[in-house]
mmCIF file of C-alpha atoms in Angstrom:
data_model
loop_
_atom_site.group_PDB
_atom_site.id
_atom_site.type_symbol
_atom_site.label_atom_id
_atom_site.label_comp_id
_atom_site.label_asym_id
_atom_site.label_seq_id
_atom_site.Cartn_x
_atom_site.Cartn_y
_atom_site.Cartn_z
ATOM 1 C CA MET A 1 -23.780 -17.779 -0.358
ATOM 2 C CA SER A 2 -27.523 -16.783 0.193
ATOM 3 C CA THR A 3 -28.382 -13.188 0.974
ATOM 4 C CA THR A 4 -31.711 -13.945 2.264
ATOM 5 C CA VAL A 5 -32.555 -12.251 5.791
ATOM 6 C CA PRO A 6 -34.507 -14.091 7.866
ATOM 7 C CA SER A 7 -37.187 -11.992 9.521
ATOM 8 C CA SER A 8 -36.642 -13.358 12.954
ATOM 9 C CA GLY A 9 -33.457 -13.169 15.385
ATOM 10 C CA PRO A 10 -31.576 -9.574 16.802
ATOM 11 C CA PRO A 11 -30.831 -6.786 14.152
ATOM 12 C CA ALA A 12 -27.511 -6.949 12.013
ATOM 13 C CA PRO A 13 -25.195 -4.302 12.075
ATOM 14 C CA ALA A 14 -25.865 -1.957 9.330
ATOM 15 C CA PRO A 15 -24.355 -2.812 5.927
ATOM 16 C CA ALA A 16 -20.474 -1.942 5.148
ATOM 17 C CA SER A 17 -19.614 1.555 3.268
ATOM 18 C CA PRO A 18 -18.351 0.562 -0.645
ATOM 19 C CA ALA A 19 -15.038 1.032 0.798
ATOM 20 C CA GLU A 20 -15.437 -1.157 3.630
ATOM 21 C CA ALA A 21 -16.901 -4.098 1.313
ATOM 22 C CA ARG A 22 -13.896 -3.566 -0.902
ATOM 23 C CA ASP A 23 -11.140 -3.837 1.822
ATOM 24 C CA PRO A 24 -13.043 -5.455 5.081
ATOM 25 C CA LEU A 25 -9.705 -5.402 6.894
ATOM 26 C CA GLY A 26 -11.276 -3.210 9.504
ATOM 27 C CA THR A 27 -8.648 -4.097 11.971
ATOM 28 C CA SER A 28 -5.184 -5.272 12.300
ATOM 29 C CA ALA A 29 -4.865 -9.010 12.607
ATOM 30 C CA ASP A 30 -2.645 -10.502 15.431
ATOM 31 C CA ARG A 31 1.346 -10.849 14.434
ATOM 32 C CA ALA A 32 1.096 -13.966 12.707
ATOM 33 C CA GLY A 33 -0.656 -12.299 10.065
ATOM 34 C CA THR A 34 2.348 -10.791 8.709
ATOM 35 C CA THR A 35 3.745 -14.235 8.463
ATOM 36 C CA TRP A 36 0.866 -15.984 6.838
ATOM 37 C CA GLY A 37 0.460 -12.920 4.373
ATOM 38 C CA ALA A 38 4.319 -13.452 3.281
ATOM 39 C CA ASP A 39 5.098 -14.286 -0.517
ATOM 40 C CA PRO A 40 5.937 -18.063 0.188
ATOM 41 C CA TYR A 41 1.957 -18.740 1.545
ATOM 42 C CA ALA A 42 0.881 -16.409 -1.071
ATOM 43 C CA ASN A 43 3.026 -17.872 -3.786
ATOM 44 C CA ALA A 44 1.936 -21.531 -2.584
ATOM 45 C CA LEU A 45 -1.801 -20.497 -2.789
ATOM 46 C CA ARG A 46 -1.483 -18.909 -6.239
ATOM 47 C CA THR A 47 0.280 -21.787 -7.968
ATOM 48 C CA GLY A 48 -1.558 -24.445 -5.684
ATOM 49 C CA ARG A 49 1.171 -26.580 -4.317
ATOM 50 C CA GLY A 50 4.110 -26.378 -1.990
ATOM 51 C CA PRO A 51 6.312 -27.208 -0.506
ATOM 52 C CA LEU A 52 5.480 -25.491 2.351
ATOM 53 C CA PHE A 53 6.297 -25.875 6.006
ATOM 54 C CA LEU A 54 5.862 -25.019 9.496
ATOM 55 C CA ARG A 55 9.593 -24.927 11.019
ATOM 56 C CA ARG A 56 10.558 -25.063 14.490
ATOM 57 C CA SER A 57 13.620 -23.375 15.756
ATOM 58 C CA ASP A 58 15.513 -27.004 16.105
ATOM 59 C CA GLY A 59 14.928 -27.295 12.211
ATOM 60 C CA TRP A 60 11.894 -29.516 12.873
ATOM 61 C CA LEU A 61 9.233 -29.197 10.088
ATOM 62 C CA LEU A 62 5.806 -29.671 9.690
ATOM 63 C CA PRO A 63 4.627 -30.062 6.183
ATOM 64 C CA LEU A 64 1.729 -28.306 4.964
ATOM 65 C CA ASP A 65 -0.854 -29.921 2.746
ATOM 66 C CA VAL A 66 -1.367 -27.255 0.271
ATOM 67 C CA GLU A 67 -2.207 -29.453 -2.622
ATOM 68 C CA ARG A 68 -5.017 -30.952 -0.397
ATOM 69 C CA TRP A 69 -6.216 -26.918 0.775
ATOM 70 C CA CYS A 70 -6.175 -25.861 -2.965
ATOM 71 C CA SER A 71 -8.327 -28.777 -4.217
ATOM 72 C CA GLY A 72 -12.064 -29.258 -3.697
ATOM 73 C CA ALA A 73 -13.856 -30.331 -0.513
ATOM 74 C CA GLY A 74 -12.680 -34.292 0.206
ATOM 75 C CA SER A 75 -14.589 -36.910 1.627
ATOM 76 C CA ALA A 76 -12.788 -36.281 5.271
ATOM 77 C CA ASP A 77 -14.144 -32.535 4.575
ATOM 78 C CA LEU A 78 -17.510 -33.720 3.851
ATOM 79 C CA SER A 79 -17.697 -35.531 6.909
ATOM 80 C CA ALA A 80 -17.017 -32.475 8.945
ATOM 81 C CA LEU A 81 -19.285 -30.389 6.714
ATOM 82 C CA HIS A 82 -22.183 -32.431 6.698
ATOM 83 C CA ARG A 83 -22.400 -32.044 10.348
ATOM 84 C CA CYS A 84 -22.465 -28.144 10.484
ATOM 85 C CA GLU A 85 -25.787 -26.430 11.617
ATOM 86 C CA GLY A 86 -26.925 -23.244 11.065
ATOM 87 C CA PRO A 87 -24.451 -20.557 9.794
ATOM 88 C CA VAL A 88 -20.773 -21.201 9.901
ATOM 89 C CA LEU A 89 -17.723 -19.454 10.470
ATOM 90 C CA ASP A 90 -14.730 -21.038 9.170
ATOM 91 C CA VAL A 91 -11.948 -19.779 11.107
ATOM 92 C CA GLY A 92 -8.544 -19.815 9.000
ATOM 93 C CA CYS A 93 -10.297 -20.646 5.933
ATOM 94 C CA GLY A 94 -7.214 -20.663 3.758
ATOM 95 C CA PRO A 95 -7.903 -20.809 -0.156
ATOM 96 C CA GLY A 96 -11.737 -21.715 0.466
ATOM 97 C CA ARG A 97 -12.570 -24.920 -0.219
ATOM 98 C CA LEU A 98 -14.563 -25.353 2.661
ATOM 99 C CA VAL A 99 -16.740 -21.910 2.440
ATOM 100 C CA ALA A 100 -17.293 -22.460 -0.903
ATOM 101 C CA GLU A 101 -18.785 -26.316 -0.205
ATOM 102 C CA LEU A 102 -20.804 -24.969 2.486
ATOM 103 C CA ALA A 103 -22.492 -22.269 -0.007
ATOM 104 C CA SER A 104 -23.222 -25.206 -2.506
ATOM 105 C CA LEU A 105 -24.879 -27.270 0.497
ATOM 106 C CA GLY A 106 -27.033 -24.287 1.232
ATOM 107 C CA HIS A 107 -25.224 -23.059 4.666
ATOM 108 C CA ARG A 108 -24.806 -19.268 4.920
ATOM 109 C CA ALA A 109 -20.752 -19.171 5.707
ATOM 110 C CA LEU A 110 -18.225 -16.784 6.073
ATOM 111 C CA GLY A 111 -14.405 -17.426 6.410
ATOM 112 C CA ILE A 112 -11.792 -15.347 7.988
ATOM 113 C CA ASP A 113 -7.873 -15.760 7.481
ATOM 114 C CA VAL A 114 -5.218 -13.244 8.404
ATOM 115 C CA SER A 115 -3.899 -14.040 4.812
ATOM 116 C CA GLU A 116 -5.166 -11.665 2.124
ATOM 117 C CA ALA A 117 -4.183 -13.886 -0.686
ATOM 118 C CA ALA A 118 -6.195 -16.543 1.004
ATOM 119 C CA VAL A 119 -9.208 -14.521 1.416
ATOM 120 C CA ALA A 120 -8.990 -13.490 -2.421
ATOM 121 C CA ARG A 121 -8.896 -16.845 -3.315
ATOM 122 C CA THR A 122 -11.918 -18.022 -1.192
ATOM 123 C CA ARG A 123 -13.889 -14.973 -2.813
ATOM 124 C CA ARG A 124 -12.795 -15.806 -6.125
ATOM 125 C CA LEU A 125 -14.360 -19.311 -5.485
ATOM 126 C CA GLY A 126 -17.473 -17.565 -4.569
ATOM 127 C CA GLY A 127 -17.022 -17.869 -0.888
ATOM 128 C CA ALA A 128 -17.531 -14.751 1.748
ATOM 129 C CA ALA A 129 -14.381 -14.018 3.489
ATOM 130 C CA LEU A 130 -12.684 -11.338 5.591
ATOM 131 C CA VAL A 131 -9.124 -10.853 6.344
ATOM 132 C CA ARG A 132 -9.380 -11.110 10.095
ATOM 133 C CA SER A 133 -7.740 -13.148 13.143
ATOM 134 C CA VAL A 134 -10.229 -15.176 15.271
ATOM 135 C CA PHE A 135 -9.165 -12.851 18.040
ATOM 136 C CA ASP A 136 -10.224 -9.706 15.887
ATOM 137 C CA PRO A 137 -13.893 -8.069 16.154
ATOM 138 C CA LEU A 138 -16.070 -10.344 13.719
ATOM 139 C CA PRO A 139 -19.685 -9.828 12.683
ATOM 140 C CA GLY A 140 -22.147 -12.016 14.410
ATOM 141 C CA GLU A 141 -20.384 -12.658 17.924
ATOM 142 C CA GLY A 142 -22.633 -14.836 19.890
ATOM 143 C CA ARG A 143 -24.622 -16.009 16.995
ATOM 144 C CA TRP A 144 -22.914 -18.585 14.840
ATOM 145 C CA GLY A 145 -24.583 -21.835 14.474
ATOM 146 C CA THR A 146 -21.273 -23.697 13.824
ATOM 147 C CA LEU A 147 -17.377 -23.031 13.984
ATOM 148 C CA LEU A 148 -14.943 -24.756 11.968
ATOM 149 C CA LEU A 149 -11.080 -25.278 13.101
ATOM 150 C CA LEU A 150 -10.112 -27.610 10.495
ATOM 151 C CA ASP A 151 -6.593 -28.174 8.841
ATOM 152 C CA GLY A 152 -4.490 -27.881 11.937
ATOM 153 C CA ASN A 153 -6.064 -24.628 12.950
ATOM 154 C CA ILE A 154 -6.909 -25.713 16.587
ATOM 155 C CA GLY A 155 -3.013 -24.712 16.802
ATOM 156 C CA ILE A 156 -3.878 -21.184 16.162
ATOM 157 C CA GLY A 157 -2.117 -18.613 18.726
ATOM 158 C CA GLY A 158 -0.507 -21.486 20.492
ATOM 159 C CA ASP A 159 -2.983 -21.506 23.387
ATOM 160 C CA PRO A 160 -5.969 -24.180 22.823
ATOM 161 C CA ALA A 161 -7.600 -23.202 26.196
ATOM 162 C CA ALA A 162 -7.708 -19.693 25.025
ATOM 163 C CA LEU A 163 -8.793 -20.469 21.685
ATOM 164 C CA LEU A 164 -11.721 -22.786 22.832
ATOM 165 C CA GLU A 165 -12.828 -19.640 25.000
ATOM 166 C CA ARG A 166 -13.014 -17.076 22.080
ATOM 167 C CA ALA A 167 -15.112 -20.044 20.018
ATOM 168 C CA ALA A 168 -17.301 -20.063 23.052
ATOM 169 C CA ALA A 169 -17.754 -16.538 22.747
ATOM 170 C CA LEU A 170 -18.466 -16.429 19.185
ATOM 171 C CA LEU A 171 -21.160 -19.275 18.858
ATOM 172 C CA GLY A 172 -24.462 -19.101 19.747
ATOM 173 C CA SER A 173 -26.400 -21.130 22.847
ATOM 174 C CA GLY A 174 -26.121 -24.729 22.222
ATOM 175 C CA GLY A 175 -23.578 -24.023 19.129
ATOM 176 C CA LEU A 176 -21.294 -26.441 17.654
ATOM 177 C CA LEU A 177 -17.268 -26.267 17.383
ATOM 178 C CA ILE A 178 -15.610 -29.101 14.909
ATOM 179 C CA ALA A 179 -12.075 -29.018 15.165
ATOM 180 C CA GLU A 180 -9.411 -31.376 13.904
ATOM 181 C CA SER A 181 -7.288 -32.970 15.977
ATOM 182 C CA ALA A 182 -3.556 -34.200 15.293
ATOM 183 C CA PRO A 183 -3.791 -38.007 14.467
ATOM 184 C CA VAL A 184 -1.049 -38.448 17.182
ATOM 185 C CA ASP A 185 -1.286 -38.462 20.930
ATOM 186 C CA VAL A 186 0.542 -34.903 21.265
ATOM 187 C CA ASP A 187 0.252 -31.460 23.007
ATOM 188 C CA GLU A 188 2.896 -28.930 22.572
ATOM 189 C CA ARG A 189 3.214 -25.588 22.245
ATOM 190 C CA VAL A 190 6.156 -24.195 19.863
ATOM 191 C CA ARG A 191 7.173 -21.194 17.997
ATOM 192 C CA VAL A 192 7.042 -21.724 14.189
ATOM 193 C CA ARG A 193 8.159 -19.940 10.944
ATOM 194 C CA LEU A 194 7.081 -20.499 7.428
ATOM 195 C CA ASP A 195 9.674 -21.907 5.541
ATOM 196 C CA ASP A 196 9.042 -23.253 1.486
ATOM 197 C CA GLY A 197 12.094 -25.857 1.873
ATOM 198 C CA ARG A 198 14.314 -24.162 -0.649
ATOM 199 C CA GLY A 199 17.908 -24.027 0.563
ATOM 200 C CA GLY A 200 19.929 -23.172 3.613
ATOM 201 C CA LEU A 201 18.712 -26.027 5.628
ATOM 202 C CA SER A 202 21.699 -28.403 4.874
ATOM 203 C CA GLY A 203 24.372 -25.937 3.881
ATOM 204 C CA GLU A 204 23.517 -25.816 0.206
ATOM 205 C CA PRO A 205 23.495 -22.839 -1.967
ATOM 206 C CA GLY A 206 20.129 -21.055 -2.754
ATOM 207 C CA PRO A 207 17.748 -18.902 -1.288
ATOM 208 C CA SER A 208 17.571 -18.758 2.517
ATOM 209 C CA PRO A 209 14.504 -20.511 4.124
ATOM 210 C CA VAL A 210 11.678 -18.558 4.546
ATOM 211 C CA GLY A 211 11.536 -19.324 8.047
ATOM 212 C CA ASP A 212 14.680 -17.255 8.615
ATOM 213 C CA ALA A 213 13.255 -14.172 7.060
ATOM 214 C CA GLY A 214 9.694 -14.180 8.549
ATOM 215 C CA GLU A 215 8.817 -13.607 12.156
ATOM 216 C CA SER A 216 8.171 -16.600 14.597
ATOM 217 C CA PHE A 217 4.308 -16.810 15.795
ATOM 218 C CA PRO A 218 3.025 -19.045 18.340
ATOM 219 C CA TRP A 219 1.654 -22.723 17.312
ATOM 220 C CA ALA A 220 0.041 -25.717 19.299
ATOM 221 C CA ARG A 221 -0.400 -29.303 17.977
ATOM 222 C CA ILE A 222 -2.885 -31.192 19.862
ATOM 223 C CA GLY A 223 -4.372 -34.868 19.587
ATOM 224 C CA THR A 224 -7.804 -35.668 20.691
ATOM 225 C CA ALA A 225 -7.202 -37.006 23.852
ATOM 226 C CA ALA A 226 -5.463 -33.111 24.568
ATOM 227 C CA LEU A 227 -8.301 -31.252 22.764
ATOM 228 C CA LEU A 228 -11.029 -33.478 24.978
ATOM 229 C CA ARG A 229 -8.984 -32.291 28.261
ATOM 230 C CA TYR A 230 -8.843 -28.737 27.238
ATOM 231 C CA ALA A 231 -12.601 -28.718 26.077
ATOM 232 C CA HIS A 232 -14.135 -30.793 29.383
ATOM 233 C CA ALA A 233 -12.235 -28.212 31.780
ATOM 234 C CA ALA A 234 -13.818 -25.380 30.313
ATOM 235 C CA GLY A 235 -17.312 -27.025 29.879
ATOM 236 C CA TRP A 236 -17.630 -28.202 26.537
ATOM 237 C CA ARG A 237 -19.393 -31.309 26.069
ATOM 238 C CA THR A 238 -18.313 -33.595 23.315
ATOM 239 C CA ALA A 239 -21.177 -34.427 20.797
ATOM 240 C CA ASP A 240 -19.037 -36.896 18.184
ATOM 241 C CA GLN A 241 -15.768 -38.097 17.528
ATOM 242 C CA TRP A 242 -14.660 -39.893 14.107
ATOM 243 C CA GLY A 243 -11.806 -40.416 11.822
ATOM 244 C CA ALA A 244 -11.828 -40.207 8.047
ATOM 245 C CA GLU A 245 -8.757 -40.449 5.428
ATOM 246 C CA GLU A 246 -6.463 -40.646 8.251
ATOM 247 C CA ARG A 247 -7.721 -37.313 9.765
ATOM 248 C CA THR A 248 -9.360 -37.369 13.452
ATOM 249 C CA PHE A 249 -12.310 -35.164 14.125
ATOM 250 C CA VAL A 250 -14.122 -33.883 17.296
ATOM 251 C CA SER A 251 -17.611 -31.682 17.521
ATOM 252 C CA LEU A 252 -18.056 -30.081 20.748
ATOM 253 C CA ARG A 253 -21.039 -28.208 22.289
ATOM 254 C CA ARG A 254 -20.741 -24.905 23.765
ATOM 255 C CA PRO A 255 -20.594 -24.831 27.329
ATOM 256 C CA ALA A 256 -23.881 -23.701 28.792
ATOM 257 C CA ARG A 257 -21.892 -21.594 31.570
ATOM 258 C CA GLU A 258 -21.919 -17.772 31.849
ATOM 259 C CA ARG A 259 -19.152 -15.804 29.885
ATOM 260 C CA SER A 260 -16.304 -14.658 32.172
ATOM 261 C CA ALA A 261 -15.647 -11.260 32.845
ATOM 262 C CA ARG A 262 -13.095 -11.060 30.323
ATOM 263 C CA THR A 263 -15.326 -12.515 27.445
ATOM 264 C CA SER A 264 -18.253 -10.511 28.266
ATOM 265 C CA SER A 265 -15.900 -7.099 28.215
ATOM 266 C CA GLN A 266 -14.395 -8.553 24.760
ATOM 267 C CA SER A 267 -18.014 -8.718 23.305
ATOM 268 C CA ALA A 268 -18.949 -5.394 24.478
ATOM 269 C CA GLU A 269 -15.890 -3.860 22.705
ATOM 270 C CA ARG A 270 -16.863 -6.242 19.677
ATOM 271 C CA ALA A 271 -20.239 -4.869 19.365
ATOM 272 C CA ASN A 272 -18.957 -1.245 18.913
ATOM 273 C CA SER A 273 -16.790 -2.141 16.128
ATOM 274 C CA THR A 274 -16.918 -1.207 12.582
ATOM 275 C CA PRO A 275 -19.661 -2.990 11.002
ATOM 276 C CA VAL A 276 -19.441 -5.513 7.888
ATOM 277 C CA ILE A 277 -21.478 -6.595 5.346
ATOM 278 C CA SER A 278 -25.063 -7.608 6.644
ATOM 279 C CA SER A 279 -25.509 -10.703 4.836
ATOM 280 C CA GLN A 280 -22.641 -12.439 6.038
ATOM 281 C CA LEU A 281 -24.133 -12.177 9.633
ATOM 282 C CA PRO A 282 -25.750 -15.275 11.240
ATOM 283 C CA ARG A 283 -29.482 -14.111 12.476
#
């Protein structure tokens, strides 16, 4: 990632102290961070393979594509990355393939993830990443050129409307949100747990499912039609829709309306938060 600081734009916060640079957590992530930081997820990232699932209380399993996440950026990923503009914030960056690819394409990019294992792997690939929830204070609020919500991350927090509102607060004027929607017509909000699929689901002996050990957390799955309904209701403008390798994507332009009092209050609080490395900020 380039560390060149353009001469224009608002001043960046002061650089972090050496301790902050080594441990950029700064604030506590949301409760889902405890689950995503659990051993099954860390182990999957360490080995580069599953099985790993999101498991609902009724036993329904959503497979997580760990092998794809831990490989290089594929053609479907590139179809999204080539649309990026300006500095890019990858929300839920996972093991870092997108952040690393963006850096190779010449973008200043920062990944955030609530999993320490994911952030560590992203850094090993040469990408910049912080242990953060998207709802935590973040560097460069209101100045990012593009925000990514790929690999199902539109489901973060289980409330797509709230996530879109947060995305609008993070992006600069005219900023671009690129989101991956579910490839089916669905709009559901559920509570899920991480599950590595080993034993316990059908009575066989063996380790208990991870989902029974970890806390459940809210998640959402929404298809393109549902995503566009939420976005248009909040003032977002559709820039593009496309599909690649059986995955579906939407790009949206940030709403040109004034931020709500709630969003403005959040931004004011975050402006006074602990600063982070200045080279990671959009300018």
